[in-house]
Amino acid sequence: MSMHEVPQYQYLLWPTVIALRDLGGSGSIEEIVEKVLEQGDYSEEQQSVLHKDGPNTEIEYRLAWARTYLKGMGLANNSQRGVWSLTDEGRSVTESGLEPRRQQYLASLRERRKASSEDASDADGSEPDELTWQERLLDVLMKMSPGAFERLAQRLLREAGFVSATVTGRSGDGGIDGLGVYRMSLVSFPVFFQCKRYVGSVGSGAVRDFRGAMAGRGDKGLLITTGTFTADAKAEATRDGAPPLDLIDGGRLCELLKQYDLGIRTTTRIVEDIEIISDFFDDF
């Protein structure tokens, strides 16, 4: 598929606003992306177009720019935990009101570039200067051997509370890479898992194949990938009448590795923003 078939970021501004409204005014990046893809009825082919060599898809990349522009336009904010929320203006803005705001924001960016000698990103969505930590981590994961990636998934499951986790990875297993036992209070149950080092989007076919490999052996499955899952894949994972599968995409995988300090070292820095309230001193 050619790049022009994926909407430019400016055409994703309104779908992002609508997605946030439908999510109750706030949502995680994963929730926003899923809602936009669901409402936009994008094909699996469109969702699989990579941004350059990956690991992100082009539509995810452009949705990231859409969120950035909504923030610059005063319509959205994001927290340190990556939760995006609409401002009061974002909750009331109309579709026709977006383009004038975007043009105002672009004009302000041009003015700032004139006033600064530092290089700035292109206002029409050029490449950011630095990769995010998630992108750097996914790049490292993609360089691992398949066996090493399976063992990393095994370690992650143990850290997450599985009482046992065994990598099988044998030919003839139909794509099942391992089996873990998860204990919840007084009960425990087996969970089959599959690991896919993948650049781009995993489609519904991979979900069906994994479920088929589990048939007659168990009804709990975990599919882990460095890529993303298409909307159809997510729908297939929770389809009525079929054993539900849990999906962990690249973004969630990064957060889990960070949560359990697996190859991630987090250093907390406190930054103070100090504001002088002049009116306070007028009362003395």
PDB file of C-alpha atoms in Angstrom:
ATOM      1  CA  MET A   1       0.000   0.000   0.000  1.00  0.00           C
ATOM      2  CA  SER A   2       1.305   3.474  -0.856  1.00  0.00           C
ATOM      3  CA  MET A   3       1.849   6.017   1.898  1.00  0.00           C
ATOM      4  CA  HIS A   4      -0.782   8.468   0.636  1.00  0.00           C
ATOM      5  CA  GLU A   5      -3.559   5.998   1.473  1.00  0.00           C
ATOM      6  CA  VAL A   6      -2.926   6.572   5.185  1.00  0.00           C
ATOM      7  CA  PRO A   7      -4.590   9.856   6.258  1.00  0.00           C
ATOM      8  CA  GLN A   8      -2.317  12.805   7.056  1.00  0.00           C
ATOM      9  CA  TYR A   9      -2.257  13.912  10.685  1.00  0.00           C
ATOM     10  CA  GLN A  10      -4.549  16.909  10.099  1.00  0.00           C
ATOM     11  CA  TYR A  11      -7.315  14.543   8.971  1.00  0.00           C
ATOM     12  CA  LEU A  12      -6.901  12.585  12.213  1.00  0.00           C
ATOM     13  CA  LEU A  13      -7.458  15.577  14.514  1.00  0.00           C
ATOM     14  CA  TRP A  14     -11.236  15.318  14.548  1.00  0.00           C
ATOM     15  CA  PRO A  15     -11.308  11.494  14.833  1.00  0.00           C
ATOM     16  CA  THR A  16      -8.989  11.840  17.845  1.00  0.00           C
ATOM     17  CA  VAL A  17     -11.292  14.403  19.471  1.00  0.00           C
ATOM     18  CA  ILE A  18     -14.321  12.173  18.850  1.00  0.00           C
ATOM     19  CA  ALA A  19     -12.460   9.161  20.240  1.00  0.00           C
ATOM     20  CA  LEU A  20     -11.605  11.025  23.436  1.00  0.00           C
ATOM     21  CA  ARG A  21     -15.185  12.206  23.827  1.00  0.00           C
ATOM     22  CA  ASP A  22     -16.468   8.667  23.411  1.00  0.00           C
ATOM     23  CA  LEU A  23     -13.931   7.501  25.996  1.00  0.00           C
ATOM     24  CA  GLY A  24     -15.384   9.935  28.535  1.00  0.00           C
ATOM     25  CA  GLY A  25     -12.984  12.807  27.920  1.00  0.00           C
ATOM     26  CA  SER A  26      -9.727  10.975  28.587  1.00  0.00           C
ATOM     27  CA  GLY A  27      -7.894   7.857  27.505  1.00  0.00           C
ATOM     28  CA  SER A  28      -4.565   6.106  27.209  1.00  0.00           C
ATOM     29  CA  ILE A  29      -2.712   6.177  23.916  1.00  0.00           C
ATOM     30  CA  GLU A  30      -3.708   2.559  23.308  1.00  0.00           C
ATOM     31  CA  GLU A  31      -7.383   3.322  23.952  1.00  0.00           C
ATOM     32  CA  ILE A  32      -7.318   6.345  21.658  1.00  0.00           C
ATOM     33  CA  VAL A  33      -5.624   4.483  18.805  1.00  0.00           C
ATOM     34  CA  GLU A  34      -8.035   1.561  19.149  1.00  0.00           C
ATOM     35  CA  LYS A  35     -11.090   3.825  19.205  1.00  0.00           C
ATOM     36  CA  VAL A  36      -9.942   5.829  16.159  1.00  0.00           C
ATOM     37  CA  LEU A  37      -9.269   2.658  14.187  1.00  0.00           C
ATOM     38  CA  GLU A  38     -12.584   1.181  15.241  1.00  0.00           C
ATOM     39  CA  GLN A  39     -14.589   4.273  14.284  1.00  0.00           C
ATOM     40  CA  GLY A  40     -12.640   4.910  11.093  1.00  0.00           C
ATOM     41  CA  ASP A  41     -13.100   1.369   9.790  1.00  0.00           C
ATOM     42  CA  TYR A  42      -9.527   1.210   8.481  1.00  0.00           C
ATOM     43  CA  SER A  43      -8.541  -1.961   6.661  1.00  0.00           C
ATOM     44  CA  GLU A  44      -5.880  -4.301   8.008  1.00  0.00           C
ATOM     45  CA  GLU A  45      -3.727  -3.299   5.033  1.00  0.00           C
ATOM     46  CA  GLN A  46      -3.938   0.376   5.996  1.00  0.00           C
ATOM     47  CA  GLN A  47      -3.124  -0.451   9.610  1.00  0.00           C
ATOM     48  CA  SER A  48      -0.078  -2.482   8.527  1.00  0.00           C
ATOM     49  CA  VAL A  49       1.729   0.317   6.655  1.00  0.00           C
ATOM     50  CA  LEU A  50       4.965   0.904   8.565  1.00  0.00           C
ATOM     51  CA  HIS A  51       6.508   4.260   9.380  1.00  0.00           C
ATOM     52  CA  LYS A  52       9.840   3.911   7.606  1.00  0.00           C
ATOM     53  CA  ASP A  53      11.275   0.602   8.886  1.00  0.00           C
ATOM     54  CA  GLY A  54       9.052   0.397  11.980  1.00  0.00           C
ATOM     55  CA  PRO A  55       8.420  -0.651  14.626  1.00  0.00           C
ATOM     56  CA  ASN A  56       5.533   1.852  14.641  1.00  0.00           C
ATOM     57  CA  THR A  57       2.910   1.843  11.943  1.00  0.00           C
ATOM     58  CA  GLU A  58       2.354   4.975   9.896  1.00  0.00           C
ATOM     59  CA  ILE A  59      -1.139   5.524  11.261  1.00  0.00           C
ATOM     60  CA  GLU A  60       0.142   5.295  14.857  1.00  0.00           C
ATOM     61  CA  TYR A  61       2.868   7.791  13.994  1.00  0.00           C
ATOM     62  CA  ARG A  62       0.395  10.247  12.476  1.00  0.00           C
ATOM     63  CA  LEU A  63      -2.018   9.824  15.380  1.00  0.00           C
ATOM     64  CA  ALA A  64       0.871  10.761  17.682  1.00  0.00           C
ATOM     65  CA  TRP A  65       1.301  13.984  15.708  1.00  0.00           C
ATOM     66  CA  ALA A  66      -2.456  14.581  15.860  1.00  0.00           C
ATOM     67  CA  ARG A  67      -2.337  14.397  19.671  1.00  0.00           C
ATOM     68  CA  THR A  68       0.683  16.712  19.740  1.00  0.00           C
ATOM     69  CA  TYR A  69      -1.123  19.276  17.593  1.00  0.00           C
ATOM     70  CA  LEU A  70      -4.299  19.065  19.653  1.00  0.00           C
ATOM     71  CA  LYS A  71      -2.172  19.869  22.692  1.00  0.00           C
ATOM     72  CA  GLY A  72      -0.537  22.802  20.926  1.00  0.00           C
ATOM     73  CA  MET A  73      -3.957  24.030  19.842  1.00  0.00           C
ATOM     74  CA  GLY A  74      -5.116  24.050  23.461  1.00  0.00           C
ATOM     75  CA  LEU A  75      -7.617  21.240  22.965  1.00  0.00           C
ATOM     76  CA  ALA A  76      -5.912  18.391  24.838  1.00  0.00           C
ATOM     77  CA  ASN A  77      -3.391  17.701  27.582  1.00  0.00           C
ATOM     78  CA  ASN A  78      -1.393  14.654  28.615  1.00  0.00           C
ATOM     79  CA  SER A  79      -0.243  13.458  32.025  1.00  0.00           C
ATOM     80  CA  GLN A  80       3.113  11.961  32.960  1.00  0.00           C
ATOM     81  CA  ARG A  81       1.482   8.531  32.786  1.00  0.00           C
ATOM     82  CA  GLY A  82       0.569   9.034  29.144  1.00  0.00           C
ATOM     83  CA  VAL A  83      -3.136   9.647  29.700  1.00  0.00           C
ATOM     84  CA  TRP A  84      -4.573  12.209  27.298  1.00  0.00           C
ATOM     85  CA  SER A  85      -7.600  14.335  28.158  1.00  0.00           C
ATOM     86  CA  LEU A  86      -9.663  17.010  26.465  1.00  0.00           C
ATOM     87  CA  THR A  87      -9.592  20.564  27.764  1.00  0.00           C
ATOM     88  CA  ASP A  88     -12.801  22.571  28.175  1.00  0.00           C
ATOM     89  CA  GLU A  89     -12.273  23.928  24.667  1.00  0.00           C
ATOM     90  CA  GLY A  90     -11.588  20.436  23.368  1.00  0.00           C
ATOM     91  CA  ARG A  91     -14.892  19.222  24.740  1.00  0.00           C
ATOM     92  CA  SER A  92     -16.801  21.968  22.930  1.00  0.00           C
ATOM     93  CA  VAL A  93     -14.828  22.489  19.707  1.00  0.00           C
ATOM     94  CA  THR A  94     -16.580  21.742  16.419  1.00  0.00           C
ATOM     95  CA  GLU A  95     -15.076  20.017  13.416  1.00  0.00           C
ATOM     96  CA  SER A  96     -15.196  23.240  11.402  1.00  0.00           C
ATOM     97  CA  GLY A  97     -13.348  25.035  14.187  1.00  0.00           C
ATOM     98  CA  LEU A  98     -10.296  22.796  14.024  1.00  0.00           C
ATOM     99  CA  GLU A  99      -8.632  24.120  10.876  1.00  0.00           C
ATOM    100  CA  PRO A 100      -8.606  27.802  11.966  1.00  0.00           C
ATOM    101  CA  ARG A 101      -7.049  26.725  15.263  1.00  0.00           C
ATOM    102  CA  ARG A 102      -4.470  24.621  13.435  1.00  0.00           C
ATOM    103  CA  GLN A 103      -3.517  27.537  11.217  1.00  0.00           C
ATOM    104  CA  GLN A 104      -3.134  29.771  14.271  1.00  0.00           C
ATOM    105  CA  TYR A 105      -0.913  27.169  15.901  1.00  0.00           C
ATOM    106  CA  LEU A 106       1.208  26.816  12.754  1.00  0.00           C
ATOM    107  CA  ALA A 107       1.613  30.608  12.640  1.00  0.00           C
ATOM    108  CA  SER A 108       2.762  30.631  16.256  1.00  0.00           C
ATOM    109  CA  LEU A 109       5.301  27.884  15.482  1.00  0.00           C
ATOM    110  CA  ARG A 110       6.677  29.928  12.594  1.00  0.00           C
ATOM    111  CA  GLU A 111       7.013  32.958  14.829  1.00  0.00           C
ATOM    112  CA  ARG A 112       8.852  30.945  17.443  1.00  0.00           C
ATOM    113  CA  ARG A 113      11.260  29.617  14.822  1.00  0.00           C
ATOM    114  CA  LYS A 114      12.029  33.150  13.710  1.00  0.00           C
ATOM    115  CA  ALA A 115      12.713  34.218  17.291  1.00  0.00           C
ATOM    116  CA  SER A 116      14.979  31.267  18.027  1.00  0.00           C
ATOM    117  CA  SER A 117      18.278  30.272  16.527  1.00  0.00           C
ATOM    118  CA  GLU A 118      17.701  26.638  17.501  1.00  0.00           C
ATOM    119  CA  ASP A 119      16.508  24.115  14.976  1.00  0.00           C
ATOM    120  CA  ALA A 120      12.874  23.157  15.333  1.00  0.00           C
ATOM    121  CA  SER A 121      10.791  20.349  13.941  1.00  0.00           C
ATOM    122  CA  ASP A 122       8.966  21.047  10.702  1.00  0.00           C
ATOM    123  CA  ALA A 123       5.469  22.346  11.469  1.00  0.00           C
ATOM    124  CA  ASP A 124       3.950  19.918   8.964  1.00  0.00           C
ATOM    125  CA  GLY A 125       5.122  16.874  10.901  1.00  0.00           C
ATOM    126  CA  SER A 126       8.794  16.192  10.277  1.00  0.00           C
ATOM    127  CA  GLU A 127      10.721  13.537  12.179  1.00  0.00           C
ATOM    128  CA  PRO A 128      11.371  14.298  15.861  1.00  0.00           C
ATOM    129  CA  ASP A 129      15.056  14.643  16.731  1.00  0.00           C
ATOM    130  CA  GLU A 130      15.115  11.759  19.220  1.00  0.00           C
ATOM    131  CA  LEU A 131      13.501   8.364  19.478  1.00  0.00           C
ATOM    132  CA  THR A 132      11.320   7.675  22.488  1.00  0.00           C
ATOM    133  CA  TRP A 133      12.554   5.165  25.047  1.00  0.00           C
ATOM    134  CA  GLN A 134       9.886   2.753  23.854  1.00  0.00           C
ATOM    135  CA  GLU A 135      11.162   2.958  20.279  1.00  0.00           C
ATOM    136  CA  ARG A 136      14.744   2.389  21.425  1.00  0.00           C
ATOM    137  CA  LEU A 137      13.661  -0.583  23.540  1.00  0.00           C
ATOM    138  CA  LEU A 138      11.659  -2.144  20.714  1.00  0.00           C
ATOM    139  CA  ASP A 139      14.683  -1.772  18.452  1.00  0.00           C
ATOM    140  CA  VAL A 140      16.737  -3.763  20.991  1.00  0.00           C
ATOM    141  CA  LEU A 141      14.022  -6.423  21.256  1.00  0.00           C
ATOM    142  CA  MET A 142      13.898  -6.821  17.491  1.00  0.00           C
ATOM    143  CA  LYS A 143      17.616  -7.656  17.483  1.00  0.00           C
ATOM    144  CA  MET A 144      17.137 -10.548  19.916  1.00  0.00           C
ATOM    145  CA  SER A 145      17.071 -14.094  18.602  1.00  0.00           C
ATOM    146  CA  PRO A 146      13.661 -15.797  18.612  1.00  0.00           C
ATOM    147  CA  GLY A 147      14.772 -18.105  21.428  1.00  0.00           C
ATOM    148  CA  ALA A 148      16.076 -15.215  23.530  1.00  0.00           C
ATOM    149  CA  PHE A 149      12.824 -13.314  23.064  1.00  0.00           C
ATOM    150  CA  GLU A 150      10.852 -16.368  24.206  1.00  0.00           C
ATOM    151  CA  ARG A 151      13.035 -16.617  27.313  1.00  0.00           C
ATOM    152  CA  LEU A 152      12.464 -12.920  28.002  1.00  0.00           C
ATOM    153  CA  ALA A 153       8.697 -13.542  27.821  1.00  0.00           C
ATOM    154  CA  GLN A 154       9.176 -16.477  30.203  1.00  0.00           C
ATOM    155  CA  ARG A 155      11.021 -14.228  32.681  1.00  0.00           C
ATOM    156  CA  LEU A 156       8.323 -11.554  32.360  1.00  0.00           C
ATOM    157  CA  LEU A 157       5.564 -14.048  33.158  1.00  0.00           C
ATOM    158  CA  ARG A 158       7.420 -15.201  36.266  1.00  0.00           C
ATOM    159  CA  GLU A 159       7.888 -11.612  37.433  1.00  0.00           C
ATOM    160  CA  ALA A 160       4.184 -10.991  36.825  1.00  0.00           C
ATOM    161  CA  GLY A 161       3.102 -13.762  39.193  1.00  0.00           C
ATOM    162  CA  PHE A 162       3.126 -16.992  37.174  1.00  0.00           C
ATOM    163  CA  VAL A 163       4.157 -19.876  39.457  1.00  0.00           C
ATOM    164  CA  SER A 164       5.781 -21.600  36.509  1.00  0.00           C
ATOM    165  CA  ALA A 165       6.605 -20.758  32.920  1.00  0.00           C
ATOM    166  CA  THR A 166       8.074 -23.212  30.439  1.00  0.00           C
ATOM    167  CA  VAL A 167       9.299 -22.463  26.939  1.00  0.00           C
ATOM    168  CA  THR A 168       8.399 -25.261  24.536  1.00  0.00           C
ATOM    169  CA  GLY A 169       9.059 -23.780  21.105  1.00  0.00           C
ATOM    170  CA  ARG A 170       9.072 -27.221  19.512  1.00  0.00           C
ATOM    171  CA  SER A 171       8.138 -27.805  15.909  1.00  0.00           C
ATOM    172  CA  GLY A 172       4.647 -29.203  15.658  1.00  0.00           C
ATOM    173  CA  ASP A 173       3.359 -27.066  18.512  1.00  0.00           C
ATOM    174  CA  GLY A 174       1.324 -25.025  16.047  1.00  0.00           C
ATOM    175  CA  GLY A 175       2.884 -21.735  17.075  1.00  0.00           C
ATOM    176  CA  ILE A 176       2.656 -22.253  20.844  1.00  0.00           C
ATOM    177  CA  ASP A 177       5.927 -21.080  22.355  1.00  0.00           C
ATOM    178  CA  GLY A 178       5.331 -21.882  25.994  1.00  0.00           C
ATOM    179  CA  LEU A 179       3.043 -22.718  28.859  1.00  0.00           C
ATOM    180  CA  GLY A 180       2.682 -20.902  32.162  1.00  0.00           C
ATOM    181  CA  VAL A 181       0.608 -21.517  35.263  1.00  0.00           C
ATOM    182  CA  TYR A 182      -0.994 -18.470  36.808  1.00  0.00           C
ATOM    183  CA  ARG A 183      -2.226 -18.623  40.392  1.00  0.00           C
ATOM    184  CA  MET A 184      -5.076 -16.425  41.534  1.00  0.00           C
ATOM    185  CA  SER A 185      -5.941 -16.776  45.200  1.00  0.00           C
ATOM    186  CA  LEU A 186      -6.961 -20.426  45.715  1.00  0.00           C
ATOM    187  CA  VAL A 187      -7.084 -21.436  42.064  1.00  0.00           C
ATOM    188  CA  SER A 188      -4.530 -21.751  39.306  1.00  0.00           C
ATOM    189  CA  PHE A 189      -4.877 -22.352  35.582  1.00  0.00           C
ATOM    190  CA  PRO A 190      -2.594 -22.969  32.590  1.00  0.00           C
ATOM    191  CA  VAL A 191      -1.953 -20.206  30.078  1.00  0.00           C
ATOM    192  CA  PHE A 192      -0.430 -20.898  26.667  1.00  0.00           C
ATOM    193  CA  PHE A 193       1.651 -18.094  25.209  1.00  0.00           C
ATOM    194  CA  GLN A 194       3.039 -17.189  21.820  1.00  0.00           C
ATOM    195  CA  CYS A 195       5.767 -14.609  21.139  1.00  0.00           C
ATOM    196  CA  LYS A 196       5.965 -12.750  17.841  1.00  0.00           C
ATOM    197  CA  ARG A 197       8.905 -10.431  17.184  1.00  0.00           C
ATOM    198  CA  TYR A 198       7.051  -8.472  14.574  1.00  0.00           C
ATOM    199  CA  VAL A 199       7.398  -5.142  12.814  1.00  0.00           C
ATOM    200  CA  GLY A 200       3.985  -3.701  12.007  1.00  0.00           C
ATOM    201  CA  SER A 201       0.524  -5.001  12.808  1.00  0.00           C
ATOM    202  CA  VAL A 202      -0.533  -8.527  13.707  1.00  0.00           C
ATOM    203  CA  GLY A 203      -3.799  -9.362  11.986  1.00  0.00           C
ATOM    204  CA  SER A 204      -6.803 -11.439  12.918  1.00  0.00           C
ATOM    205  CA  GLY A 205      -5.426 -14.481  11.110  1.00  0.00           C
ATOM    206  CA  ALA A 206      -2.584 -14.841  13.626  1.00  0.00           C
ATOM    207  CA  VAL A 207      -5.106 -14.724  16.483  1.00  0.00           C
ATOM    208  CA  ARG A 208      -7.245 -17.429  14.882  1.00  0.00           C
ATOM    209  CA  ASP A 209      -4.191 -19.614  14.198  1.00  0.00           C
ATOM    210  CA  PHE A 210      -3.046 -19.348  17.820  1.00  0.00           C
ATOM    211  CA  ARG A 211      -6.499 -20.211  19.101  1.00  0.00           C
ATOM    212  CA  GLY A 212      -6.586 -23.171  16.745  1.00  0.00           C
ATOM    213  CA  ALA A 213      -3.259 -24.423  18.101  1.00  0.00           C
ATOM    214  CA  MET A 214      -4.716 -24.273  21.621  1.00  0.00           C
ATOM    215  CA  ALA A 215      -7.859 -26.217  20.704  1.00  0.00           C
ATOM    216  CA  GLY A 216      -8.335 -29.210  22.978  1.00  0.00           C
ATOM    217  CA  ARG A 217      -5.342 -28.264  25.127  1.00  0.00           C
ATOM    218  CA  GLY A 218      -6.557 -25.218  27.069  1.00  0.00           C
ATOM    219  CA  ASP A 219      -8.697 -22.107  26.846  1.00  0.00           C
ATOM    220  CA  LYS A 220      -6.379 -19.397  28.182  1.00  0.00           C
ATOM    221  CA  GLY A 221      -3.922 -17.797  25.795  1.00  0.00           C
ATOM    222  CA  LEU A 222      -1.529 -14.862  25.753  1.00  0.00           C
ATOM    223  CA  LEU A 223      -0.188 -13.425  22.503  1.00  0.00           C
ATOM    224  CA  ILE A 224       2.849 -11.164  22.918  1.00  0.00           C
ATOM    225  CA  THR A 225       4.308  -9.064  20.105  1.00  0.00           C
ATOM    226  CA  THR A 226       6.738  -6.222  19.550  1.00  0.00           C
ATOM    227  CA  GLY A 227       4.337  -4.830  16.973  1.00  0.00           C
ATOM    228  CA  THR A 228       0.694  -3.811  17.204  1.00  0.00           C
ATOM    229  CA  PHE A 229      -2.649  -5.550  16.755  1.00  0.00           C
ATOM    230  CA  THR A 230      -5.162  -4.482  14.162  1.00  0.00           C
ATOM    231  CA  ALA A 231      -8.703  -3.639  15.222  1.00  0.00           C
ATOM    232  CA  ASP A 232      -9.856  -6.893  13.594  1.00  0.00           C
ATOM    233  CA  ALA A 233      -7.284  -8.843  15.606  1.00  0.00           C
ATOM    234  CA  LYS A 234      -8.543  -7.298  18.845  1.00  0.00           C
ATOM    235  CA  ALA A 235     -12.125  -8.058  17.888  1.00  0.00           C
ATOM    236  CA  GLU A 236     -11.197 -11.657  17.060  1.00  0.00           C
ATOM    237  CA  ALA A 237      -9.460 -12.050  20.436  1.00  0.00           C
ATOM    238  CA  THR A 238     -12.725 -11.293  22.248  1.00  0.00           C
ATOM    239  CA  ARG A 239     -15.158 -12.791  19.748  1.00  0.00           C
ATOM    240  CA  ASP A 240     -18.321 -14.253  21.280  1.00  0.00           C
ATOM    241  CA  GLY A 241     -18.373 -18.022  21.344  1.00  0.00           C
ATOM    242  CA  ALA A 242     -14.595 -18.441  21.214  1.00  0.00           C
ATOM    243  CA  PRO A 243     -12.059 -18.696  24.039  1.00  0.00           C
ATOM    244  CA  PRO A 244     -10.837 -15.151  24.758  1.00  0.00           C
ATOM    245  CA  LEU A 245      -7.163 -14.357  24.217  1.00  0.00           C
ATOM    246  CA  ASP A 246      -5.150 -11.645  25.949  1.00  0.00           C
ATOM    247  CA  LEU A 247      -3.022  -9.474  23.682  1.00  0.00           C
ATOM    248  CA  ILE A 248       0.153  -7.625  24.653  1.00  0.00           C
ATOM    249  CA  ASP A 249       1.424  -5.268  21.973  1.00  0.00           C
ATOM    250  CA  GLY A 250       4.801  -3.549  21.773  1.00  0.00           C
ATOM    251  CA  GLY A 251       3.728  -0.519  23.774  1.00  0.00           C
ATOM    252  CA  ARG A 252       2.283  -2.619  26.600  1.00  0.00           C
ATOM    253  CA  LEU A 253       5.330  -4.902  26.511  1.00  0.00           C
ATOM    254  CA  CYS A 254       7.611  -1.891  27.027  1.00  0.00           C
ATOM    255  CA  GLU A 255       5.545  -0.722  30.003  1.00  0.00           C
ATOM    256  CA  LEU A 256       5.635  -4.196  31.569  1.00  0.00           C
ATOM    257  CA  LEU A 257       9.416  -4.451  31.181  1.00  0.00           C
ATOM    258  CA  LYS A 258       9.667  -1.033  32.807  1.00  0.00           C
ATOM    259  CA  GLN A 259       7.277  -2.023  35.611  1.00  0.00           C
ATOM    260  CA  TYR A 260       9.315  -5.107  36.491  1.00  0.00           C
ATOM    261  CA  ASP A 261      12.742  -3.476  35.898  1.00  0.00           C
ATOM    262  CA  LEU A 262      13.674  -5.939  33.169  1.00  0.00           C
ATOM    263  CA  GLY A 263      16.380  -4.230  31.143  1.00  0.00           C
ATOM    264  CA  ILE A 264      15.029  -0.841  32.215  1.00  0.00           C
ATOM    265  CA  ARG A 265      16.487   1.502  34.800  1.00  0.00           C
ATOM    266  CA  THR A 266      14.184   4.369  35.790  1.00  0.00           C
ATOM    267  CA  THR A 267      15.593   7.481  37.431  1.00  0.00           C
ATOM    268  CA  THR A 268      13.059   9.886  38.938  1.00  0.00           C
ATOM    269  CA  ARG A 269      13.821  13.584  38.669  1.00  0.00           C
ATOM    270  CA  ILE A 270      11.805  16.307  40.377  1.00  0.00           C
ATOM    271  CA  VAL A 271      11.406  19.564  38.476  1.00  0.00           C
ATOM    272  CA  GLU A 272       9.838  22.595  40.167  1.00  0.00           C
ATOM    273  CA  ASP A 273       7.735  25.098  38.262  1.00  0.00           C
ATOM    274  CA  ILE A 274       7.689  28.291  40.321  1.00  0.00           C
ATOM    275  CA  GLU A 275       5.110  30.982  39.667  1.00  0.00           C
ATOM    276  CA  ILE A 276       5.024  34.366  41.401  1.00  0.00           C
ATOM    277  CA  ILE A 277       1.499  35.385  42.455  1.00  0.00           C
ATOM    278  CA  SER A 278       1.872  39.146  42.541  1.00  0.00           C
ATOM    279  CA  ASP A 279      -1.624  39.791  43.866  1.00  0.00           C
ATOM    280  CA  PHE A 280      -0.698  37.994  47.096  1.00  0.00           C
ATOM    281  CA  PHE A 281       1.720  40.762  48.056  1.00  0.00           C
ATOM    282  CA  ASP A 282      -0.789  43.532  47.397  1.00  0.00           C
ATOM    283  CA  ASP A 283      -2.640  42.646  50.602  1.00  0.00           C
ATOM    284  CA  PHE A 284       0.274  43.639  52.856  1.00  0.00           C
TER     285      PHE A 284
END
